[in-house]
Amino acid sequence: AQSVTQLGSHVSVSEGALVLLRCNYSSSVPPYLFWYVQYPNQGLQLLLKYTSAATLVKGINGFEAEFKKSETSFHLTKPSAHMSDAAEYFCAVSKNNAGNMLTFGGGTRLMVKP
Amino acid sequence: EAGVTQFPSHSVIEKGQTVTLRCDPISGHDNLYWYRRVMGKEIKFLLHFVKESKQDESGMPNNRFLAERTGGTYSTLKVQPAELEDSGVYFCASSQRGAPGLDEQYFGPGTRLTVT
């Protein structure tokens, strides 16, 4: 069985500060890992994904995440937060086979202070 | 190109009533997924269609939930009779090939269901 844990249901940063959203996973097989973002009144949008190629994955809007197998982590970072980054972020894992269901973490709401 | 659309955006019903949620996937996407987020909890998988066939319905909570996908196009999710614990946001997603890591799932905005 797979599971995803996101540490911190709410994270607050100042504009221009580093964003770090934590995600740890457990999986019996090498996983595919994803970060999604949900802006108010919108659907989830894919930020980036890890699919066993490069361990450092770059996504949209300046976000990136690093897959660390030894730590079973896939933390999301952005060097400098912008007000428009305020949203809810979800880490998800999918098995390395067909049947593409996603298993999500609980979500982290990012607040950006001016 | 239109994204995944869901109707209604909000629904408030009384316990015991029936509600039907609709999802229109992106045109040409054979794979359609339903997920649900109960307040304060994580988003959970409900089921997966490939065209009109149910590929995986392991996440369906119980037999009060019925999902259909007529002709492999739009999908409906009926809850009958609704219970208080069914309240939450129901998300629909679609993808073209259904291959993990190779194929992005595009999500709709969700339907917020409140059962009173």
PDB file of C-alpha atoms in Angstrom:
ATOM      1  CA  ALA A   1       0.000   0.000   0.000  1.00  0.00           C
ATOM      2  CA  GLN A   2       1.104   3.493  -0.725  1.00  0.00           C
ATOM      3  CA  SER A   3       0.789   6.542   1.462  1.00  0.00           C
ATOM      4  CA  VAL A   4       1.829  10.169   1.355  1.00  0.00           C
ATOM      5  CA  THR A   5       2.470  12.469   4.298  1.00  0.00           C
ATOM      6  CA  GLN A   6       2.664  16.227   3.984  1.00  0.00           C
ATOM      7  CA  LEU A   7       4.131  17.873   7.057  1.00  0.00           C
ATOM      8  CA  GLY A   8       2.267  21.047   7.929  1.00  0.00           C
ATOM      9  CA  SER A   9      -1.281  21.634   6.803  1.00  0.00           C
ATOM     10  CA  HIS A  10      -0.552  25.388   6.750  1.00  0.00           C
ATOM     11  CA  VAL A  11       2.698  27.133   5.868  1.00  0.00           C
ATOM     12  CA  SER A  12       3.170  30.892   5.956  1.00  0.00           C
ATOM     13  CA  VAL A  13       6.090  32.711   4.329  1.00  0.00           C
ATOM     14  CA  SER A  14       6.906  36.302   3.522  1.00  0.00           C
ATOM     15  CA  GLU A  15       6.988  37.478  -0.057  1.00  0.00           C
ATOM     16  CA  GLY A  16      10.490  36.869  -1.426  1.00  0.00           C
ATOM     17  CA  ALA A  17      11.295  34.158   1.113  1.00  0.00           C
ATOM     18  CA  LEU A  18      12.092  30.527   0.389  1.00  0.00           C
ATOM     19  CA  VAL A  19       9.154  28.182   0.031  1.00  0.00           C
ATOM     20  CA  LEU A  20       9.628  24.646   1.355  1.00  0.00           C
ATOM     21  CA  LEU A  21       6.707  22.221   1.386  1.00  0.00           C
ATOM     22  CA  ARG A  22       7.487  18.771   2.716  1.00  0.00           C
ATOM     23  CA  CYS A  23       6.327  15.449   1.332  1.00  0.00           C
ATOM     24  CA  ASN A  24       7.276  11.941   2.408  1.00  0.00           C
ATOM     25  CA  TYR A  25       5.948   8.817   0.797  1.00  0.00           C
ATOM     26  CA  SER A  26       5.875   5.120   1.359  1.00  0.00           C
ATOM     27  CA  SER A  27       5.636   2.718  -1.519  1.00  0.00           C
ATOM     28  CA  SER A  28       6.453  -0.928  -2.041  1.00  0.00           C
ATOM     29  CA  VAL A  29       7.623  -0.213  -5.574  1.00  0.00           C
ATOM     30  CA  PRO A  30       9.535   2.680  -7.134  1.00  0.00           C
ATOM     31  CA  PRO A  31       6.877   5.332  -7.387  1.00  0.00           C
ATOM     32  CA  TYR A  32       5.930   8.134  -9.662  1.00  0.00           C
ATOM     33  CA  LEU A  33       5.613  11.336  -7.610  1.00  0.00           C
ATOM     34  CA  PHE A  34       3.651  14.481  -8.330  1.00  0.00           C
ATOM     35  CA  TRP A  35       2.976  17.916  -6.956  1.00  0.00           C
ATOM     36  CA  TYR A  36      -0.349  19.551  -7.758  1.00  0.00           C
ATOM     37  CA  VAL A  37      -1.545  23.064  -6.911  1.00  0.00           C
ATOM     38  CA  GLN A  38      -5.096  24.220  -6.428  1.00  0.00           C
ATOM     39  CA  TYR A  39      -5.929  27.891  -6.682  1.00  0.00           C
ATOM     40  CA  PRO A  40      -9.283  29.064  -5.303  1.00  0.00           C
ATOM     41  CA  ASN A  41     -12.283  27.884  -7.312  1.00  0.00           C
ATOM     42  CA  GLN A  42     -10.082  25.977  -9.746  1.00  0.00           C
ATOM     43  CA  GLY A  43      -9.159  22.369 -10.350  1.00  0.00           C
ATOM     44  CA  LEU A  44      -5.863  20.799  -9.413  1.00  0.00           C
ATOM     45  CA  GLN A  45      -3.043  21.736 -11.756  1.00  0.00           C
ATOM     46  CA  LEU A  46       0.108  19.674 -12.204  1.00  0.00           C
ATOM     47  CA  LEU A  47       3.216  21.546 -11.026  1.00  0.00           C
ATOM     48  CA  LEU A  48       5.787  18.842 -11.684  1.00  0.00           C
ATOM     49  CA  LYS A  49       6.346  15.096 -11.672  1.00  0.00           C
ATOM     50  CA  TYR A  50       9.128  12.607 -10.991  1.00  0.00           C
ATOM     51  CA  THR A  51       9.220   9.575 -13.270  1.00  0.00           C
ATOM     52  CA  SER A  52      12.613   7.968 -12.471  1.00  0.00           C
ATOM     53  CA  ALA A  53      14.667  10.203 -14.707  1.00  0.00           C
ATOM     54  CA  ALA A  54      16.499  13.143 -13.105  1.00  0.00           C
ATOM     55  CA  THR A  55      16.086  13.316  -9.346  1.00  0.00           C
ATOM     56  CA  LEU A  56      15.805  17.116  -9.415  1.00  0.00           C
ATOM     57  CA  VAL A  57      12.624  18.022 -11.209  1.00  0.00           C
ATOM     58  CA  LYS A  58      11.770  21.498 -12.389  1.00  0.00           C
ATOM     59  CA  GLY A  59       8.176  22.529 -12.754  1.00  0.00           C
ATOM     60  CA  ILE A  60       6.092  25.521 -13.648  1.00  0.00           C
ATOM     61  CA  ASN A  61       6.149  28.906 -11.912  1.00  0.00           C
ATOM     62  CA  GLY A  62       9.699  28.443 -10.622  1.00  0.00           C
ATOM     63  CA  PHE A  63       8.988  25.426  -8.446  1.00  0.00           C
ATOM     64  CA  GLU A  64      11.236  22.410  -8.206  1.00  0.00           C
ATOM     65  CA  ALA A  65      11.373  19.200  -6.192  1.00  0.00           C
ATOM     66  CA  GLU A  66      14.074  16.694  -5.406  1.00  0.00           C
ATOM     67  CA  PHE A  67      13.482  12.972  -5.164  1.00  0.00           C
ATOM     68  CA  LYS A  68      15.534  11.462  -2.323  1.00  0.00           C
ATOM     69  CA  LYS A  69      15.088   7.722  -2.198  1.00  0.00           C
ATOM     70  CA  SER A  70      17.106   7.309   1.013  1.00  0.00           C
ATOM     71  CA  GLU A  71      14.789   9.740   2.791  1.00  0.00           C
ATOM     72  CA  THR A  72      11.624   8.714   0.893  1.00  0.00           C
ATOM     73  CA  SER A  73      11.027  12.405   0.346  1.00  0.00           C
ATOM     74  CA  PHE A  74       9.935  14.667  -2.480  1.00  0.00           C
ATOM     75  CA  HIS A  75       9.964  18.164  -1.005  1.00  0.00           C
ATOM     76  CA  LEU A  76       8.787  21.125  -3.067  1.00  0.00           C
ATOM     77  CA  THR A  77      10.797  24.335  -3.096  1.00  0.00           C
ATOM     78  CA  LYS A  78      10.804  27.773  -4.657  1.00  0.00           C
ATOM     79  CA  PRO A  79      13.612  30.251  -3.971  1.00  0.00           C
ATOM     80  CA  SER A  80      11.441  33.346  -3.723  1.00  0.00           C
ATOM     81  CA  ALA A  81       7.744  33.344  -2.887  1.00  0.00           C
ATOM     82  CA  HIS A  82       5.315  35.529  -4.781  1.00  0.00           C
ATOM     83  CA  MET A  83       1.886  36.611  -3.628  1.00  0.00           C
ATOM     84  CA  SER A  84       0.381  34.632  -6.503  1.00  0.00           C
ATOM     85  CA  ASP A  85       1.818  31.406  -5.030  1.00  0.00           C
ATOM     86  CA  ALA A  86      -0.805  31.434  -2.282  1.00  0.00           C
ATOM     87  CA  ALA A  87      -2.761  28.232  -2.865  1.00  0.00           C
ATOM     88  CA  GLU A  88      -3.118  24.683  -1.624  1.00  0.00           C
ATOM     89  CA  TYR A  89      -0.457  22.201  -2.667  1.00  0.00           C
ATOM     90  CA  PHE A  90      -0.849  18.453  -2.890  1.00  0.00           C
ATOM     91  CA  CYS A  91       1.798  15.767  -3.092  1.00  0.00           C
ATOM     92  CA  ALA A  92       0.712  12.526  -4.757  1.00  0.00           C
ATOM     93  CA  VAL A  93       2.129   9.136  -5.655  1.00  0.00           C
ATOM     94  CA  SER A  94       1.214   6.647  -8.335  1.00  0.00           C
ATOM     95  CA  LYS A  95       2.277   3.068  -8.739  1.00  0.00           C
ATOM     96  CA  ASN A  96       4.732   2.156 -11.425  1.00  0.00           C
ATOM     97  CA  ASN A  97       2.202   0.268 -13.500  1.00  0.00           C
ATOM     98  CA  ALA A  98      -1.006   0.750 -15.381  1.00  0.00           C
ATOM     99  CA  GLY A  99      -4.014   1.769 -13.364  1.00  0.00           C
ATOM    100  CA  ASN A 100      -3.120   5.303 -12.782  1.00  0.00           C
ATOM    101  CA  MET A 101      -4.873   6.122  -9.521  1.00  0.00           C
ATOM    102  CA  LEU A 102      -3.202   8.844  -7.499  1.00  0.00           C
ATOM    103  CA  THR A 103      -2.739   8.617  -3.744  1.00  0.00           C
ATOM    104  CA  PHE A 104      -2.662  12.104  -2.233  1.00  0.00           C
ATOM    105  CA  GLY A 105      -1.264  13.652   0.874  1.00  0.00           C
ATOM    106  CA  GLY A 106      -3.455  15.827   3.059  1.00  0.00           C
ATOM    107  CA  GLY A 107      -2.476  19.058   1.348  1.00  0.00           C
ATOM    108  CA  THR A 108      -0.571  22.128   2.520  1.00  0.00           C
ATOM    109  CA  ARG A 109      -2.095  25.578   2.321  1.00  0.00           C
ATOM    110  CA  LEU A 110       0.583  28.147   1.520  1.00  0.00           C
ATOM    111  CA  MET A 111       0.021  31.706   2.673  1.00  0.00           C
ATOM    112  CA  VAL A 112       2.284  34.496   1.442  1.00  0.00           C
ATOM    113  CA  LYS A 113       2.557  37.637   3.535  1.00  0.00           C
ATOM    114  CA  PRO A 114       3.434  40.965   1.917  1.00  0.00           C
TER     115      PRO A 114
ATOM    116  CA  GLU B   1      -9.513  23.513 -25.803  1.00  0.00           C
ATOM    117  CA  ALA B   2     -12.023  23.174 -22.998  1.00  0.00           C
ATOM    118  CA  GLY B   3     -10.823  21.629 -19.758  1.00  0.00           C
ATOM    119  CA  VAL B   4     -12.605  19.145 -17.538  1.00  0.00           C
ATOM    120  CA  THR B   5     -15.965  20.535 -16.500  1.00  0.00           C
ATOM    121  CA  GLN B   6     -18.143  19.495 -13.607  1.00  0.00           C
ATOM    122  CA  PHE B   7     -21.755  20.247 -12.808  1.00  0.00           C
ATOM    123  CA  PRO B   8     -23.064  21.477 -10.474  1.00  0.00           C
ATOM    124  CA  SER B   9     -20.379  23.471  -8.730  1.00  0.00           C
ATOM    125  CA  HIS B  10     -22.292  23.280  -5.459  1.00  0.00           C
ATOM    126  CA  SER B  11     -25.131  21.086  -4.252  1.00  0.00           C
ATOM    127  CA  VAL B  12     -26.925  21.160  -0.930  1.00  0.00           C
ATOM    128  CA  ILE B  13     -29.309  18.303  -0.244  1.00  0.00           C
ATOM    129  CA  GLU B  14     -30.984  16.702   2.723  1.00  0.00           C
ATOM    130  CA  LYS B  15     -30.041  13.336   4.120  1.00  0.00           C
ATOM    131  CA  GLY B  16     -31.890  10.624   2.243  1.00  0.00           C
ATOM    132  CA  GLN B  17     -32.174  12.540  -1.005  1.00  0.00           C
ATOM    133  CA  THR B  18     -30.501  11.652  -4.289  1.00  0.00           C
ATOM    134  CA  VAL B  19     -27.869  13.706  -6.063  1.00  0.00           C
ATOM    135  CA  THR B  20     -26.234  13.215  -9.439  1.00  0.00           C
ATOM    136  CA  LEU B  21     -22.904  14.791 -10.251  1.00  0.00           C
ATOM    137  CA  ARG B  22     -21.732  15.154 -13.819  1.00  0.00           C
ATOM    138  CA  CYS B  23     -18.259  15.288 -15.320  1.00  0.00           C
ATOM    139  CA  ASP B  24     -17.340  16.143 -18.891  1.00  0.00           C
ATOM    140  CA  PRO B  25     -13.753  15.125 -19.619  1.00  0.00           C
ATOM    141  CA  ILE B  26     -11.446  16.706 -22.143  1.00  0.00           C
ATOM    142  CA  SER B  27     -12.455  15.605 -25.612  1.00  0.00           C
ATOM    143  CA  GLY B  28     -10.536  12.525 -26.718  1.00  0.00           C
ATOM    144  CA  HIS B  29      -9.530  11.457 -23.224  1.00  0.00           C
ATOM    145  CA  ASP B  30     -10.402   7.797 -22.740  1.00  0.00           C
ATOM    146  CA  ASN B  31      -9.521   7.745 -19.045  1.00  0.00           C
ATOM    147  CA  LEU B  32     -11.803   9.330 -16.487  1.00  0.00           C
ATOM    148  CA  TYR B  33     -11.305   9.330 -12.735  1.00  0.00           C
ATOM    149  CA  TRP B  34     -13.422  10.323  -9.766  1.00  0.00           C
ATOM    150  CA  TYR B  35     -11.881  11.452  -6.492  1.00  0.00           C
ATOM    151  CA  ARG B  36     -13.382  12.819  -3.296  1.00  0.00           C
ATOM    152  CA  ARG B  37     -12.099  15.076  -0.550  1.00  0.00           C
ATOM    153  CA  VAL B  38     -13.964  14.943   2.708  1.00  0.00           C
ATOM    154  CA  MET B  39     -13.379  18.065   4.815  1.00  0.00           C
ATOM    155  CA  GLY B  40     -10.080  17.951   6.639  1.00  0.00           C
ATOM    156  CA  LYS B  41      -8.968  14.772   4.928  1.00  0.00           C
ATOM    157  CA  GLU B  42      -6.896  13.891   1.910  1.00  0.00           C
ATOM    158  CA  ILE B  43      -8.206  13.538  -1.632  1.00  0.00           C
ATOM    159  CA  LYS B  44      -9.144   9.889  -2.159  1.00  0.00           C
ATOM    160  CA  PHE B  45      -9.570   7.889  -5.345  1.00  0.00           C
ATOM    161  CA  LEU B  46     -13.044   6.552  -6.056  1.00  0.00           C
ATOM    162  CA  LEU B  47     -12.907   4.924  -9.470  1.00  0.00           C
ATOM    163  CA  HIS B  48     -11.368   4.875 -12.934  1.00  0.00           C
ATOM    164  CA  PHE B  49     -13.083   4.449 -16.287  1.00  0.00           C
ATOM    165  CA  VAL B  50     -11.408   3.500 -19.522  1.00  0.00           C
ATOM    166  CA  LYS B  51     -13.905   4.578 -22.131  1.00  0.00           C
ATOM    167  CA  GLU B  52     -17.205   3.193 -20.852  1.00  0.00           C
ATOM    168  CA  SER B  53     -15.712   0.374 -18.759  1.00  0.00           C
ATOM    169  CA  LYS B  54     -14.867   0.525 -15.075  1.00  0.00           C
ATOM    170  CA  GLN B  55     -11.176  -0.246 -14.835  1.00  0.00           C
ATOM    171  CA  ASP B  56     -10.899   0.118 -11.068  1.00  0.00           C
ATOM    172  CA  GLU B  57     -13.674   0.891  -8.608  1.00  0.00           C
ATOM    173  CA  SER B  58     -11.802  -0.105  -5.473  1.00  0.00           C
ATOM    174  CA  GLY B  59     -12.297   3.297  -3.879  1.00  0.00           C
ATOM    175  CA  MET B  60     -16.086   3.424  -4.058  1.00  0.00           C
ATOM    176  CA  PRO B  61     -17.283   3.700  -0.447  1.00  0.00           C
ATOM    177  CA  ASN B  62     -20.425   1.573  -0.674  1.00  0.00           C
ATOM    178  CA  ASN B  63     -23.332   0.621  -2.900  1.00  0.00           C
ATOM    179  CA  ARG B  64     -25.052   3.971  -2.405  1.00  0.00           C
ATOM    180  CA  PHE B  65     -22.645   5.303  -5.011  1.00  0.00           C
ATOM    181  CA  LEU B  66     -23.207   4.508  -8.680  1.00  0.00           C
ATOM    182  CA  ALA B  67     -20.937   5.751 -11.428  1.00  0.00           C
ATOM    183  CA  GLU B  68     -21.647   5.524 -15.111  1.00  0.00           C
ATOM    184  CA  ARG B  69     -19.985   6.687 -18.276  1.00  0.00           C
ATOM    185  CA  THR B  70     -22.398   6.636 -21.154  1.00  0.00           C
ATOM    186  CA  GLY B  71     -20.767   5.921 -24.516  1.00  0.00           C
ATOM    187  CA  GLY B  72     -17.361   6.672 -23.083  1.00  0.00           C
ATOM    188  CA  THR B  73     -18.013  10.398 -22.997  1.00  0.00           C
ATOM    189  CA  TYR B  74     -19.347  12.184 -19.933  1.00  0.00           C
ATOM    190  CA  SER B  75     -19.702  10.472 -16.573  1.00  0.00           C
ATOM    191  CA  THR B  76     -22.220  10.713 -13.771  1.00  0.00           C
ATOM    192  CA  LEU B  77     -21.840   9.852 -10.122  1.00  0.00           C
ATOM    193  CA  LYS B  78     -25.098   9.254  -8.295  1.00  0.00           C
ATOM    194  CA  VAL B  79     -25.415   9.114  -4.549  1.00  0.00           C
ATOM    195  CA  GLN B  80     -28.638   7.490  -3.383  1.00  0.00           C
ATOM    196  CA  PRO B  81     -29.614   7.913  -0.608  1.00  0.00           C
ATOM    197  CA  ALA B  82     -27.179  10.554   0.549  1.00  0.00           C
ATOM    198  CA  GLU B  83     -25.796  10.434   4.075  1.00  0.00           C
ATOM    199  CA  LEU B  84     -24.126  13.168   6.121  1.00  0.00           C
ATOM    200  CA  GLU B  85     -20.682  11.595   5.681  1.00  0.00           C
ATOM    201  CA  ASP B  86     -20.972  11.954   1.902  1.00  0.00           C
ATOM    202  CA  SER B  87     -20.360  15.691   2.204  1.00  0.00           C
ATOM    203  CA  GLY B  88     -17.176  16.825   0.544  1.00  0.00           C
ATOM    204  CA  VAL B  89     -15.702  17.944  -2.741  1.00  0.00           C
ATOM    205  CA  TYR B  90     -15.938  15.505  -5.626  1.00  0.00           C
ATOM    206  CA  PHE B  91     -13.254  15.902  -8.267  1.00  0.00           C
ATOM    207  CA  CYS B  92     -13.212  14.477 -11.733  1.00  0.00           C
ATOM    208  CA  ALA B  93     -10.050  14.079 -13.789  1.00  0.00           C
ATOM    209  CA  SER B  94      -9.300  12.820 -17.262  1.00  0.00           C
ATOM    210  CA  SER B  95      -6.222  11.650 -19.104  1.00  0.00           C
ATOM    211  CA  GLN B  96      -5.451  10.455 -22.571  1.00  0.00           C
ATOM    212  CA  ARG B  97      -3.529   7.214 -22.112  1.00  0.00           C
ATOM    213  CA  GLY B  98      -3.725   6.309 -18.432  1.00  0.00           C
ATOM    214  CA  ALA B  99      -0.024   5.531 -18.161  1.00  0.00           C
ATOM    215  CA  PRO B 100       1.450   6.736 -14.873  1.00  0.00           C
ATOM    216  CA  GLY B 101       4.207   9.262 -15.241  1.00  0.00           C
ATOM    217  CA  LEU B 102       3.655   9.527 -18.965  1.00  0.00           C
ATOM    218  CA  ASP B 103       0.186  10.914 -18.928  1.00  0.00           C
ATOM    219  CA  GLU B 104      -1.104  13.871 -16.946  1.00  0.00           C
ATOM    220  CA  GLN B 105      -4.434  13.803 -15.197  1.00  0.00           C
ATOM    221  CA  TYR B 106      -6.356  17.026 -15.777  1.00  0.00           C
ATOM    222  CA  PHE B 107      -8.695  17.910 -12.960  1.00  0.00           C
ATOM    223  CA  GLY B 108     -11.997  19.693 -12.969  1.00  0.00           C
ATOM    224  CA  PRO B 109     -12.885  22.375 -10.389  1.00  0.00           C
ATOM    225  CA  GLY B 110     -14.888  19.926  -8.309  1.00  0.00           C
ATOM    226  CA  THR B 111     -18.448  19.731  -7.049  1.00  0.00           C
ATOM    227  CA  ARG B 112     -18.947  20.721  -3.434  1.00  0.00           C
ATOM    228  CA  LEU B 113     -21.656  18.474  -1.963  1.00  0.00           C
ATOM    229  CA  THR B 114     -23.231  19.325   1.363  1.00  0.00           C
ATOM    230  CA  VAL B 115     -25.646  16.867   2.944  1.00  0.00           C
ATOM    231  CA  THR B 116     -27.695  18.329   5.797  1.00  0.00           C
TER     232      THR B 116
END
